[in-house]
mmCIF file of C-alpha atoms (C1' of nucleotides) in Angstrom:
data_model
loop_
_atom_site.group_PDB
_atom_site.id
_atom_site.type_symbol
_atom_site.label_atom_id
_atom_site.label_comp_id
_atom_site.label_asym_id
_atom_site.label_seq_id
_atom_site.Cartn_x
_atom_site.Cartn_y
_atom_site.Cartn_z
ATOM 1 C CA UNK P 1 25.688 -8.792 32.170
ATOM 2 C CA UNK P 2 24.986 -5.556 33.918
ATOM 3 C CA UNK P 3 22.563 -4.739 36.032
ATOM 4 C CA UNK P 4 20.403 -2.260 33.416
ATOM 5 C CA UNK P 5 21.250 -5.253 30.636
ATOM 6 C CA UNK P 6 19.337 -7.584 33.255
ATOM 7 C CA UNK P 7 16.334 -5.124 33.748
ATOM 8 C CA UNK P 8 16.312 -4.703 29.622
ATOM 9 C CA UNK P 9 15.931 -8.241 29.874
ATOM 10 C CA UNK P 10 13.545 -8.615 31.940
ATOM 11 C CA UNK P 11 11.067 -5.726 28.953
ATOM 12 C CA UNK P 12 11.906 -8.910 26.734
ATOM 13 C CA UNK P 13 10.989 -11.857 28.925
ATOM 14 C CA UNK P 14 7.557 -10.009 29.767
ATOM 15 C CA UNK P 15 6.503 -9.811 26.440
ATOM 16 C CA UNK P 16 7.572 -13.715 24.644
ATOM 17 C CA UNK P 17 6.352 -14.993 28.335
ATOM 18 C CA UNK P 18 2.859 -13.133 27.958
ATOM 19 C CA UNK P 19 2.887 -14.267 24.042
ATOM 20 C CA UNK P 20 3.417 -17.685 24.047
ATOM 21 C CA UNK P 21 0.405 -18.396 27.097
ATOM 22 C CA UNK P 22 -1.645 -16.002 24.672
ATOM 23 C CA UNK P 23 -0.713 -18.890 21.772
ATOM 24 C CA UNK P 24 -1.142 -21.452 23.862
ATOM 25 C CA UNK P 25 -4.686 -20.807 24.897
ATOM 26 C CA UNK P 26 -5.783 -19.060 21.520
ATOM 27 C CA UNK P 27 -4.388 -22.359 20.316
ATOM 28 C CA UNK P 28 -6.362 -24.740 21.906
ATOM 29 C CA UNK P 29 -9.826 -22.172 22.076
ATOM 30 C CA UNK P 30 -9.830 -21.538 18.274
ATOM 31 C CA UNK P 31 -11.866 -24.837 17.678
ATOM 32 C CA UNK P 32 -14.640 -23.159 19.710
ATOM 33 C CA UNK P 33 -14.131 -19.777 18.252
ATOM 34 C CA UNK P 34 -13.052 -18.110 20.763
ATOM 35 C CA UNK P 35 -9.943 -16.416 21.840
ATOM 36 C CA UNK P 36 -7.576 -15.157 24.926
ATOM 37 C CA UNK P 37 -8.961 -11.447 24.270
ATOM 38 C CA UNK P 38 -12.451 -12.048 24.595
ATOM 39 C CA UNK P 39 -12.389 -14.426 27.055
ATOM 40 C CA UNK P 40 -11.725 -11.983 29.258
ATOM 41 C CA UNK P 41 -14.341 -9.882 28.642
ATOM 42 C CA UNK P 42 -16.272 -12.779 29.844
ATOM 43 C CA UNK P 43 -14.742 -13.561 32.065
ATOM 44 C CA UNK P 44 -15.204 -10.310 33.712
ATOM 45 C CA UNK P 45 -18.543 -9.833 33.104
ATOM 46 C CA UNK P 46 -19.384 -12.977 34.888
ATOM 47 C CA UNK P 47 -18.748 -11.227 37.810
ATOM 48 C CA UNK P 48 -19.740 -8.267 37.220
ATOM 49 C CA UNK P 49 -22.726 -7.801 34.441
ATOM 50 C CA UNK P 50 -24.358 -4.647 33.953
ATOM 51 C CA UNK P 51 -20.666 -2.982 34.089
ATOM 52 C CA UNK P 52 -20.895 0.218 31.183
ATOM 53 C CA UNK P 53 -18.573 0.012 28.329
ATOM 54 C CA UNK P 54 -16.063 2.230 29.614
ATOM 55 C CA UNK P 55 -15.639 0.898 33.031
ATOM 56 C CA UNK P 56 -15.135 -2.349 31.403
ATOM 57 C CA UNK P 57 -12.495 -0.269 29.663
ATOM 58 C CA UNK P 58 -11.173 1.093 32.418
ATOM 59 C CA UNK P 59 -10.886 -2.843 34.572
ATOM 60 C CA UNK P 60 -8.880 -4.019 31.552
ATOM 61 C CA UNK P 61 -6.807 -0.898 31.373
ATOM 62 C CA UNK P 62 -7.717 -1.330 26.930
ATOM 63 C CA UNK P 63 -8.667 1.908 24.607
ATOM 64 C CA UNK P 64 -12.251 2.038 24.426
ATOM 65 C CA UNK P 65 -12.658 0.962 21.070
ATOM 66 C CA UNK P 66 -10.370 -2.217 21.677
ATOM 67 C CA UNK P 67 -13.765 -3.181 23.420
ATOM 68 C CA UNK P 68 -15.872 -1.783 21.162
ATOM 69 C CA UNK P 69 -14.650 -4.535 18.798
ATOM 70 C CA UNK P 70 -14.836 -7.503 21.178
ATOM 71 C CA UNK P 71 -18.340 -6.522 22.014
ATOM 72 C CA UNK P 72 -19.826 -6.185 18.861
ATOM 73 C CA UNK P 73 -18.224 -9.784 18.342
ATOM 74 C CA UNK P 74 -19.500 -11.352 21.341
ATOM 75 C CA UNK P 75 -22.727 -9.639 20.455
ATOM 76 C CA UNK P 76 -22.678 -10.859 16.932
ATOM 77 C CA UNK P 77 -22.317 -14.681 18.696
ATOM 78 C CA UNK P 78 -24.753 -13.915 20.612
ATOM 79 C CA UNK P 79 -22.630 -14.077 24.565
ATOM 80 C CA UNK P 80 -23.350 -11.117 25.590
ATOM 81 C CA UNK P 81 -25.707 -8.095 24.852
ATOM 82 C CA UNK P 82 -25.920 -4.244 25.362
ATOM 83 C CA UNK P 83 -28.830 -2.605 26.927
ATOM 84 C CA UNK P 84 -29.470 1.308 27.310
ATOM 85 C CA UNK P 85 -28.709 2.562 30.634
ATOM 86 C CA UNK P 86 -32.165 4.223 31.308
ATOM 87 C CA UNK P 87 -30.272 6.752 33.387
ATOM 88 C CA UNK P 88 -27.842 7.910 30.877
ATOM 89 C CA UNK P 89 -28.156 7.749 27.081
ATOM 90 C CA UNK P 90 -24.678 7.388 26.155
ATOM 91 C CA UNK P 91 -24.556 4.623 27.772
ATOM 92 C CA UNK P 92 -24.724 0.371 27.334
ATOM 93 C CA UNK P 93 -24.786 -1.827 29.902
ATOM 94 C CA UNK P 94 -23.722 -5.204 28.942
ATOM 95 C CA UNK P 95 -24.954 -8.351 29.926
ATOM 96 C CA UNK P 96 -24.590 -12.438 29.622
ATOM 97 C CA UNK P 97 -27.024 -14.096 27.547
ATOM 98 C CA UNK P 98 -28.349 -18.010 28.841
ATOM 99 C CA UNK P 99 -25.877 -18.654 26.132
ATOM 100 C CA UNK P 100 -22.404 -17.788 28.033
ATOM 101 C CA UNK P 101 -23.215 -19.849 30.413
ATOM 102 C CA UNK P 102 -21.514 -23.028 28.879
ATOM 103 C CA UNK P 103 -19.128 -21.437 26.958
ATOM 104 C CA UNK P 104 -17.439 -20.233 30.405
ATOM 105 C CA UNK P 105 -18.055 -23.752 31.295
ATOM 106 C CA UNK P 106 -15.926 -24.608 28.492
ATOM 107 C CA UNK P 107 -13.262 -21.876 28.768
ATOM 108 C CA UNK P 108 -12.617 -22.603 31.975
ATOM 109 C CA UNK P 109 -11.517 -26.056 30.907
ATOM 110 C CA UNK P 110 -9.370 -24.978 28.228
ATOM 111 C CA UNK P 111 -7.853 -22.295 31.033
ATOM 112 C CA UNK P 112 -7.215 -24.812 33.472
ATOM 113 C CA UNK P 113 -5.460 -26.473 30.553
ATOM 114 C CA UNK P 114 -3.091 -24.132 29.425
ATOM 115 C CA UNK P 115 -2.405 -22.610 33.267
ATOM 116 C CA UNK P 116 -1.036 -26.237 34.387
ATOM 117 C CA UNK P 117 1.440 -26.165 31.691
ATOM 118 C CA UNK P 118 2.309 -23.168 32.452
ATOM 119 C CA UNK P 119 2.556 -23.332 35.933
ATOM 120 C CA UNK P 120 4.170 -26.214 35.784
ATOM 121 C CA UNK P 121 6.936 -26.875 38.707
ATOM 122 C CA UNK P 122 5.883 -23.462 40.165
ATOM 123 C CA UNK P 123 4.763 -23.574 43.585
ATOM 124 C CA UNK P 124 1.531 -21.898 44.777
ATOM 125 C CA UNK P 125 3.560 -19.014 47.186
ATOM 126 C CA UNK P 126 6.030 -18.424 43.555
ATOM 127 C CA UNK P 127 2.757 -17.665 41.942
ATOM 128 C CA UNK P 128 1.728 -15.449 44.876
ATOM 129 C CA UNK P 129 5.357 -13.891 43.938
ATOM 130 C CA UNK P 130 4.677 -13.399 40.677
ATOM 131 C CA UNK P 131 1.193 -11.952 40.588
ATOM 132 C CA UNK P 132 2.216 -9.744 43.699
ATOM 133 C CA UNK P 133 5.200 -8.294 41.329
ATOM 134 C CA UNK P 134 3.475 -8.395 38.354
ATOM 135 C CA UNK P 135 0.973 -6.340 39.975
ATOM 136 C CA UNK P 136 3.179 -3.552 41.660
ATOM 137 C CA UNK P 137 4.854 -3.241 37.610
ATOM 138 C CA UNK P 138 1.483 -2.830 36.251
ATOM 139 C CA UNK P 139 0.429 0.152 39.085
ATOM 140 C CA UNK P 140 3.877 1.808 38.076
ATOM 141 C CA UNK P 141 2.650 1.783 34.355
ATOM 142 C CA UNK P 142 -1.048 2.586 35.077
ATOM 143 C CA UNK P 143 -0.032 6.633 35.653
ATOM 144 C CA UNK P 144 -1.623 7.764 32.111
ATOM 145 C CA UNK P 145 1.602 10.562 32.100
ATOM 146 C CA UNK P 146 4.958 9.179 30.179
ATOM 147 C CA UNK P 147 7.039 10.434 33.065
ATOM 148 C CA UNK P 148 9.805 10.960 31.538
ATOM 149 C CA UNK P 149 12.223 10.554 34.288
ATOM 150 C CA UNK N 1 -10.669 -15.692 45.554
ATOM 151 C CA UNK N 2 -10.071 -19.688 45.413
ATOM 152 C CA UNK N 3 -6.555 -21.208 44.490
ATOM 153 C CA UNK N 4 -7.849 -21.355 39.899
ATOM 154 C CA UNK N 5 -9.242 -18.276 40.320
ATOM 155 C CA UNK N 6 -5.436 -16.968 41.251
ATOM 156 C CA UNK N 7 -3.805 -18.534 38.601
ATOM 157 C CA UNK N 8 -6.194 -17.467 36.212
ATOM 158 C CA UNK N 9 -5.653 -13.567 37.453
ATOM 159 C CA UNK N 10 -2.247 -14.193 36.884
ATOM 160 C CA UNK N 11 -2.867 -14.805 32.991
ATOM 161 C CA UNK N 12 -4.467 -11.718 32.822
ATOM 162 C CA UNK N 13 -1.747 -9.897 34.937
ATOM 163 C CA UNK N 14 1.183 -11.118 32.794
ATOM 164 C CA UNK N 15 -0.907 -9.752 29.415
ATOM 165 C CA UNK N 16 -2.409 -6.618 30.804
ATOM 166 C CA UNK N 17 1.501 -5.576 32.351
ATOM 167 C CA UNK N 18 3.089 -7.309 29.543
ATOM 168 C CA UNK N 19 0.991 -4.308 27.467
ATOM 169 C CA UNK N 20 1.360 -1.307 29.310
ATOM 170 C CA UNK N 21 5.249 -1.798 28.862
ATOM 171 C CA UNK N 22 4.902 -2.259 25.234
ATOM 172 C CA UNK N 23 2.396 0.989 25.405
ATOM 173 C CA UNK N 24 4.556 2.953 28.133
ATOM 174 C CA UNK N 25 8.012 2.222 25.798
ATOM 175 C CA UNK N 26 6.312 3.130 21.959
ATOM 176 C CA UNK N 27 4.989 6.054 23.203
ATOM 177 C CA UNK N 28 8.545 7.861 23.944
ATOM 178 C CA UNK N 29 10.093 5.647 21.030
ATOM 179 C CA UNK N 30 7.101 6.894 18.749
ATOM 180 C CA UNK N 31 9.014 10.237 17.598
ATOM 181 C CA UNK N 32 11.634 8.065 16.399
ATOM 182 C CA UNK N 33 9.761 6.131 14.222
ATOM 183 C CA UNK N 34 10.958 2.612 16.332
ATOM 184 C CA UNK N 35 8.954 0.830 18.693
ATOM 185 C CA UNK N 36 9.621 -2.010 21.000
ATOM 186 C CA UNK N 37 9.143 -4.692 18.630
ATOM 187 C CA UNK N 38 11.683 -3.121 15.980
ATOM 188 C CA UNK N 39 14.028 -2.276 19.111
ATOM 189 C CA UNK N 40 14.334 -5.618 20.163
ATOM 190 C CA UNK N 41 15.212 -6.859 16.391
ATOM 191 C CA UNK N 42 17.969 -4.131 17.000
ATOM 192 C CA UNK N 43 18.660 -5.460 19.966
ATOM 193 C CA UNK N 44 19.296 -8.964 19.472
ATOM 194 C CA UNK N 45 21.667 -8.254 15.836
ATOM 195 C CA UNK N 46 23.659 -6.017 18.135
ATOM 196 C CA UNK N 47 25.281 -9.038 20.059
ATOM 197 C CA UNK N 48 24.784 -11.652 16.801
ATOM 198 C CA UNK N 49 25.292 -9.791 14.077
ATOM 199 C CA UNK N 50 24.923 -12.522 10.783
ATOM 200 C CA UNK N 51 22.430 -14.515 12.388
ATOM 201 C CA UNK N 52 19.590 -15.899 9.664
ATOM 202 C CA UNK N 53 16.147 -15.053 10.177
ATOM 203 C CA UNK N 54 15.591 -18.496 10.889
ATOM 204 C CA UNK N 55 17.838 -17.880 13.961
ATOM 205 C CA UNK N 56 16.748 -14.540 14.887
ATOM 206 C CA UNK N 57 13.473 -15.988 14.892
ATOM 207 C CA UNK N 58 13.793 -19.473 16.594
ATOM 208 C CA UNK N 59 15.622 -16.546 19.246
ATOM 209 C CA UNK N 60 12.748 -13.962 19.706
ATOM 210 C CA UNK N 61 9.745 -17.114 19.744
ATOM 211 C CA UNK N 62 8.159 -16.004 16.719
ATOM 212 C CA UNK N 63 6.670 -16.981 13.615
ATOM 213 C CA UNK N 64 9.208 -16.400 10.569
ATOM 214 C CA UNK N 65 6.120 -14.085 9.014
ATOM 215 C CA UNK N 66 6.482 -12.068 11.862
ATOM 216 C CA UNK N 67 10.194 -11.387 11.733
ATOM 217 C CA UNK N 68 10.426 -10.985 7.829
ATOM 218 C CA UNK N 69 8.386 -7.865 8.095
ATOM 219 C CA UNK N 70 10.285 -6.469 10.786
ATOM 220 C CA UNK N 71 13.605 -6.706 8.567
ATOM 221 C CA UNK N 72 11.292 -5.281 5.337
ATOM 222 C CA UNK N 73 10.817 -2.534 7.312
ATOM 223 C CA UNK N 74 14.678 -1.477 9.212
ATOM 224 C CA UNK N 75 15.935 -2.795 6.228
ATOM 225 C CA UNK N 76 13.606 0.087 4.308
ATOM 226 C CA UNK N 77 15.092 2.434 6.864
ATOM 227 C CA UNK N 78 18.514 1.439 6.384
ATOM 228 C CA UNK N 79 19.111 -0.127 9.591
ATOM 229 C CA UNK N 80 20.349 -3.381 8.559
ATOM 230 C CA UNK N 81 21.011 -5.419 5.948
ATOM 231 C CA UNK N 82 19.974 -8.206 4.293
ATOM 232 C CA UNK N 83 23.312 -10.202 2.910
ATOM 233 C CA UNK N 84 22.763 -13.865 0.813
ATOM 234 C CA UNK N 85 24.947 -16.932 2.290
ATOM 235 C CA UNK N 86 27.262 -18.194 0.280
ATOM 236 C CA UNK N 87 26.606 -21.414 1.421
ATOM 237 C CA UNK N 88 23.126 -21.344 1.284
ATOM 238 C CA UNK N 89 20.826 -19.763 -1.223
ATOM 239 C CA UNK N 90 18.051 -20.075 0.280
ATOM 240 C CA UNK N 91 19.078 -17.935 3.317
ATOM 241 C CA UNK N 92 19.956 -14.238 3.788
ATOM 242 C CA UNK N 93 22.216 -13.345 7.440
ATOM 243 C CA UNK N 94 20.745 -10.053 9.033
ATOM 244 C CA UNK N 95 23.972 -7.220 9.518
ATOM 245 C CA UNK N 96 23.486 -3.799 11.291
ATOM 246 C CA UNK N 97 24.211 -1.126 8.807
ATOM 247 C CA UNK N 98 26.110 1.733 10.073
ATOM 248 C CA UNK N 99 23.024 3.873 11.035
ATOM 249 C CA UNK N 100 21.718 1.220 13.389
ATOM 250 C CA UNK N 101 24.460 2.395 15.990
ATOM 251 C CA UNK N 102 23.408 5.953 17.191
ATOM 252 C CA UNK N 103 19.560 4.712 16.907
ATOM 253 C CA UNK N 104 20.804 1.834 19.368
ATOM 254 C CA UNK N 105 22.086 5.558 21.402
ATOM 255 C CA UNK N 106 18.714 6.622 21.487
ATOM 256 C CA UNK N 107 17.060 3.490 22.508
ATOM 257 C CA UNK N 108 18.659 2.946 24.964
ATOM 258 C CA UNK N 109 18.140 5.809 26.768
ATOM 259 C CA UNK N 110 14.220 5.350 26.147
ATOM 260 C CA UNK N 111 14.768 1.616 27.412
ATOM 261 C CA UNK N 112 16.143 2.972 30.508
ATOM 262 C CA UNK N 113 13.041 5.905 30.667
ATOM 263 C CA UNK N 114 10.522 3.233 30.957
ATOM 264 C CA UNK N 115 12.328 0.676 32.848
ATOM 265 C CA UNK N 116 12.592 3.044 35.379
ATOM 266 C CA UNK N 117 9.537 3.966 35.500
ATOM 267 C CA UNK N 118 7.689 0.497 35.835
ATOM 268 C CA UNK N 119 10.660 -1.054 38.073
ATOM 269 C CA UNK N 120 10.268 1.848 40.439
ATOM 270 C CA UNK N 121 10.209 0.464 43.773
ATOM 271 C CA UNK N 122 11.450 -2.665 43.120
ATOM 272 C CA UNK N 123 14.519 -4.150 44.586
ATOM 273 C CA UNK N 124 17.641 -5.518 42.227
ATOM 274 C CA UNK N 125 16.797 -9.018 44.134
ATOM 275 C CA UNK N 126 13.056 -8.881 43.250
ATOM 276 C CA UNK N 127 13.798 -8.132 39.859
ATOM 277 C CA UNK N 128 15.975 -11.100 39.361
ATOM 278 C CA UNK N 129 13.421 -13.692 40.897
ATOM 279 C CA UNK N 130 10.405 -12.322 38.596
ATOM 280 C CA UNK N 131 13.294 -12.467 35.532
ATOM 281 C CA UNK N 132 13.951 -15.998 37.260
ATOM 282 C CA UNK N 133 9.507 -16.940 37.432
ATOM 283 C CA UNK N 134 9.101 -15.658 34.168
ATOM 284 C CA UNK N 135 12.373 -17.675 32.734
ATOM 285 C CA UNK N 136 10.725 -20.536 33.677
ATOM 286 C CA UNK N 137 7.097 -20.178 32.490
ATOM 287 C CA UNK N 138 8.127 -19.203 29.494
ATOM 288 C CA UNK N 139 9.880 -22.672 29.122
ATOM 289 C CA UNK N 140 7.050 -24.690 30.415
ATOM 290 C CA UNK N 141 5.270 -23.091 27.194
ATOM 291 C CA UNK N 142 8.038 -23.507 24.697
ATOM 292 C CA UNK N 143 7.778 -26.566 23.879
ATOM 293 C CA UNK N 144 5.908 -26.679 20.632
ATOM 294 C CA UNK N 145 3.367 -29.209 20.903
ATOM 295 C CA UNK N 146 -0.157 -28.064 22.802
ATOM 296 C CA UNK N 147 -0.119 -30.490 25.479
ATOM 297 C CA UNK N 148 -3.553 -31.421 26.742
ATOM 298 C CA UNK N 149 -3.195 -32.528 30.374
ATOM 299 C "C1'" DC C 1 -31.378 29.312 30.869
ATOM 300 C "C1'" DG C 2 -27.285 28.628 27.394
ATOM 301 C "C1'" DA C 3 -22.116 27.675 25.969
ATOM 302 C "C1'" DA C 4 -18.161 25.428 27.027
ATOM 303 C "C1'" DA C 5 -16.591 21.229 28.862
ATOM 304 C "C1'" DT C 6 -16.146 16.435 29.221
ATOM 305 C "C1'" DT C 7 -17.770 11.538 28.594
ATOM 306 C "C1'" DA C 8 -19.767 7.429 25.948
ATOM 307 C "C1'" DG C 9 -19.287 5.325 21.831
ATOM 308 C "C1'" DT C 10 -17.742 4.606 17.474
ATOM 309 C "C1'" DA C 11 -14.522 5.034 12.940
ATOM 310 C "C1'" DA C 12 -10.209 5.221 10.404
ATOM 311 C "C1'" DG C 13 -5.660 3.800 9.852
ATOM 312 C "C1'" DC C 14 -1.366 1.512 11.654
ATOM 313 C "C1'" DA C 15 1.238 -2.167 13.748
ATOM 314 C "C1'" DT C 16 2.800 -6.941 15.679
ATOM 315 C "C1'" DG C 17 1.021 -11.056 16.729
ATOM 316 C "C1'" DC C 18 -0.852 -15.653 14.572
ATOM 317 C "C1'" DT C 19 -2.452 -19.823 11.002
ATOM 318 C "C1'" DT C 20 -2.104 -21.772 6.612
ATOM 319 C "C1'" DA C 21 -0.186 -21.896 1.980
ATOM 320 C "C1'" DC C 22 3.218 -21.151 -1.660
ATOM 321 C "C1'" DA C 23 8.036 -21.828 -4.135
ATOM 322 C "C1'" DA C 24 12.702 -22.363 -3.941
ATOM 323 C "C1'" DT C 25 16.659 -24.456 -2.758
ATOM 324 C "C1'" DA C 26 18.775 -28.310 0.312
ATOM 325 C "C1'" DA C 27 20.071 -32.994 1.830
ATOM 326 C "C1'" DG C 28 18.777 -37.352 1.768
ATOM 327 C "C1'" DC C 29 18.245 -41.937 0.075
ATOM 328 C "C1'" DT C 30 17.433 -45.816 -2.719
ATOM 329 C "C1'" DA L 1 21.423 -40.245 -10.598
ATOM 330 C "C1'" DG L 2 16.721 -38.751 -8.997
ATOM 331 C "C1'" DC L 3 12.514 -39.022 -6.119
ATOM 332 C "C1'" DT L 4 11.130 -37.456 -1.592
ATOM 333 C "C1'" DT L 5 11.817 -34.516 2.546
ATOM 334 C "C1'" DA L 6 12.688 -30.831 5.021
ATOM 335 C "C1'" DT L 7 14.499 -25.542 5.773
ATOM 336 C "C1'" DT L 8 13.843 -20.702 4.334
ATOM 337 C "C1'" DG L 9 12.059 -16.907 4.034
ATOM 338 C "C1'" DT L 10 7.640 -14.965 1.687
ATOM 339 C "C1'" DA L 11 2.693 -13.725 0.865
ATOM 340 C "C1'" DA L 12 -2.739 -13.349 2.185
ATOM 341 C "C1'" DG L 13 -6.211 -13.009 5.823
ATOM 342 C "C1'" DC L 14 -7.344 -12.649 10.516
ATOM 343 C "C1'" DA L 15 -7.344 -10.873 15.567
ATOM 344 C "C1'" DT L 16 -5.729 -7.313 18.965
ATOM 345 C "C1'" DG L 17 -3.877 -3.456 20.891
ATOM 346 C "C1'" DC L 18 -3.228 1.616 19.784
ATOM 347 C "C1'" DT L 19 -3.594 6.685 17.839
ATOM 348 C "C1'" DT L 20 -6.418 9.841 16.661
ATOM 349 C "C1'" DA L 21 -10.684 12.786 15.633
ATOM 350 C "C1'" DC L 22 -15.857 12.125 15.283
ATOM 351 C "C1'" DT L 23 -20.535 12.421 16.745
ATOM 352 C "C1'" DA L 24 -23.858 12.290 20.674
ATOM 353 C "C1'" DA L 25 -25.385 13.162 25.328
ATOM 354 C "C1'" DT L 26 -24.206 14.692 29.798
ATOM 355 C "C1'" DT L 27 -22.379 18.078 33.383
ATOM 356 C "C1'" DT L 28 -20.968 22.795 35.104
ATOM 357 C "C1'" DC L 29 -21.044 27.010 35.347
ATOM 358 C "C1'" DG L 30 -21.363 32.430 34.192
#
DNA sequence: CGAAATTAGTAAGCATGCTTACAATAAGCT
DNA sequence: AGCTTATTGTAAGCATGCTTACTAATTTCG
């Protein structure tokens, strides 16, 4: 396998692994009516309450509309609430409700299970390495424009 | 940030990075009417013509129905064809058509662009490391059953 | 001040993954 | 042979991401 084949494989490997991780977690969380994507929203809000939707979307590197729907669903489930920003009537600030706390507890437990399966045999140092490498790829791809070269 | 937070971050980072890679490639490929997922099918077939759908799905670690739809689309675009297996009337074997070759050319070019952006500043050795770590996580998650501990 | 540009959130429609359920065929067992 | 089980492909319906286009509110600037 030549050098550019390895790199191409890398792309597919990244995808497959991400998908399997999501699937694993979602299977566990299904009975609780939650999914990985919604969990991420709760997780971020948990340490940054009162973020604007736009900020949250930026933080997650998702399109605003993608987040809109997650918030809709989480709000319908009574886990978060939108509050009008008094300074800027265009935007909402998102807060966790009291009902979110126990759910966060449960999700953290499920996440720990998935994690322990996924990272079995991978040392803390290697995890750091992986995090570092993914972070650099993420950075490289975060530039909005498509760079043709 | 404690140890389990790092691991949780790792999960999100994996997802975000995979998503950004897909988005980057898809933006480039859009004008050609193809996407990363379909490209993967062509890529695998290119070196394993005549696979059964079930084998292909297994290889990609996707649900059979997911692949069915990709094959439907690729067949509609005239890039692959289903041929009845003479030994087993239940299954098809998938072959690339002549039209697929130039498309593969183009896609490989686009993939090279995405790759060079994504892997900028990452050495060949680090790429190997990343591949290795992802492969191990992938392995850990490939077991079908949800392991609760 | 008032027109133009920007920003926040949403809607519609497509792509790709999943789960669950089903029909047709093959294989295995008594 | 005949019944049971497994395998192959498909269908329906949901979840999450994207792009493009829109409305409402704010900011910028002549």
